[in-house]
XYZ file of C-alpha atoms in Angstrom:
171
model
C -14.601 4.194 -19.113
C -12.321 7.211 -18.906
C -8.618 6.557 -18.553
C -7.424 7.066 -15.008
C -4.272 9.078 -14.467
C -1.915 10.148 -11.739
C 0.745 12.822 -11.943
C 4.407 12.063 -11.396
C 6.461 15.248 -10.931
C 3.565 17.090 -12.590
C 3.390 14.842 -15.673
C 0.188 12.822 -16.167
C 0.616 9.045 -16.452
C -1.964 6.298 -16.944
C -2.918 3.855 -14.235
C -3.601 0.210 -15.039
C -6.592 -1.436 -13.380
C -9.889 -0.448 -11.795
C -10.597 2.437 -9.460
C -11.794 0.712 -6.329
C -14.164 2.381 -3.920
C -15.509 1.968 -0.414
C -17.845 -1.023 -0.270
C -16.033 -3.004 -2.988
C -14.791 -6.507 -2.234
C -11.008 -6.316 -1.908
C -9.419 -8.009 -4.940
C -6.980 -10.857 -4.537
C -3.264 -10.475 -5.275
C -0.062 -12.503 -5.097
C 2.879 -10.625 -3.568
C 6.192 -11.826 -2.145
C 6.948 -11.486 1.542
C 10.377 -10.748 2.996
C 10.723 -14.530 3.455
C 10.068 -14.994 -0.285
C 6.712 -16.650 0.329
C 3.743 -15.807 -1.883
C 1.132 -13.892 0.118
C -2.430 -13.574 -1.175
C -5.342 -11.683 0.362
C -6.702 -14.947 1.788
C -3.325 -15.639 3.448
C -3.544 -12.352 5.381
C -5.302 -12.544 8.774
C -9.099 -12.145 8.728
C -8.844 -8.939 10.708
C -8.742 -5.270 9.779
C -5.901 -4.665 7.330
C -4.300 -1.491 6.038
C -2.441 -1.612 2.736
C -0.096 1.346 2.399
C 1.021 1.465 -1.239
C 4.240 3.300 -2.100
C 6.356 3.704 -5.263
C 9.651 2.838 -3.492
C 10.729 2.693 0.135
C 13.977 4.438 -0.807
C 12.327 7.800 -1.454
C 11.622 10.488 1.177
C 7.790 10.539 1.080
C 7.567 6.725 1.029
C 10.002 6.553 3.931
C 7.915 9.038 5.934
C 4.654 7.270 5.036
C 6.031 3.911 6.188
C 7.334 5.390 9.453
C 4.011 7.133 10.122
C 1.955 3.964 9.681
C 4.494 1.872 11.625
C 4.109 4.283 14.539
C 0.288 4.378 14.336
C -0.048 0.599 13.964
C 2.154 0.164 17.034
C -0.702 1.702 19.057
C -3.261 -0.804 17.696
C -1.218 -3.812 16.640
C -3.335 -6.299 18.549
C -6.373 -5.250 16.460
C -5.024 -4.547 12.960
C -2.373 -5.641 10.490
C -0.530 -3.253 8.197
C 1.277 -4.000 4.947
C 3.463 -1.665 2.923
C 3.239 -2.683 -0.730
C 5.807 -1.641 -3.345
C 7.651 -2.964 -6.369
C 10.913 -2.978 -4.402
C 12.719 -6.314 -4.170
C 11.875 -8.213 -0.949
C 15.574 -8.028 0.039
C 15.524 -4.230 -0.253
C 12.292 -4.050 1.746
C 13.812 -6.194 4.500
C 16.992 -4.079 4.547
C 14.910 -0.893 4.739
C 12.838 -2.161 7.667
C 15.968 -3.280 9.552
C 17.855 -0.041 8.908
C 14.832 2.132 9.776
C 13.647 0.076 12.793
C 10.256 -0.665 11.208
C 8.692 -3.433 13.287
C 4.898 -3.009 13.393
C 4.128 -3.599 9.737
C 5.023 -6.104 7.063
C 6.249 -5.475 3.552
C 4.893 -7.059 0.392
C 6.726 -6.923 -2.924
C 4.460 -6.757 -5.980
C 7.432 -7.634 -8.178
C 6.123 -11.240 -8.374
C 3.450 -10.511 -11.011
C 2.296 -6.941 -10.331
C -1.137 -8.343 -9.459
C -1.628 -5.945 -6.543
C -0.921 -2.979 -8.812
C -3.188 -4.260 -11.598
C -6.058 -5.421 -9.348
C -6.064 -2.349 -7.099
C -5.588 0.139 -9.946
C -2.235 1.523 -8.801
C 0.229 0.248 -11.436
C 1.670 3.225 -13.323
C 2.052 2.828 -17.073
C 4.609 4.797 -19.086
C 7.665 4.998 -16.832
C 11.054 3.459 -17.683
C 10.597 1.099 -14.686
C 7.311 -0.130 -13.220
C 6.141 1.718 -10.106
C 3.012 1.701 -7.989
C 1.106 4.897 -7.390
C 0.693 6.049 -3.786
C -2.573 4.826 -2.256
C -4.157 3.589 0.977
C -6.703 0.784 1.346
C -8.406 -0.298 4.565
C -9.981 -3.754 4.331
C -12.236 -5.082 7.091
C -12.305 -8.617 8.480
C -14.897 -9.671 5.865
C -12.670 -8.559 2.975
C -14.607 -5.386 2.158
C -12.838 -2.096 1.412
C -13.925 0.430 4.033
C -11.551 3.225 2.980
C -9.452 3.981 -0.058
C -7.405 6.942 -1.184
C -5.633 7.270 -4.507
C -3.143 10.115 -4.033
C -3.352 12.246 -7.224
C 0.343 13.260 -7.305
C 2.855 10.486 -6.610
C 5.132 12.815 -4.612
C 2.374 13.927 -2.207
C 1.517 12.396 1.157
C -1.750 10.539 1.715
C -4.265 11.830 4.252
C -2.870 10.017 7.297
C -5.547 11.252 9.687
C -8.443 9.985 7.542
C -6.745 6.631 6.972
C -6.075 6.115 10.696
C -9.623 7.244 11.552
C -11.017 4.722 9.016
C -8.755 1.996 10.405
C -9.873 2.654 13.990
C -13.539 2.655 12.925
C -13.373 -0.992 11.840
C -10.603 -2.278 14.156
């Protein structure tokens, strides 16, 4: 199997884990919530879920991505659940959401054991600190991935329109 890479400021870096695709069963993970509780896939509601994966909430593109999905989810929040996943500390995630008035999505910190990054193929190898690569996963109520996007350059935005379209299709 060929090594998977992503670019970070133009430099190629390896990704740890599989490249998931539409139709795959969503892998399990163990992340920490803002309340410092361990959240696994089975502990998320059996409804349509969007996982918005970002390197760090304290960067401009991640900030914009989180705001965009918070706004979109606000229009469908009775039908879907959205999680922003990063390696930020849960305290920092909570502070960010409070300061930025993010209220329609939940944050998950993969700092616990990096299982989201490893199992979803978004953990970047080769940086001085661990980061997740930007990606979007839509998981339906049966736990099947119905949409995924691995953004090839960490500093680029995902395709918001396609992600929202995919979310609405299974909501």
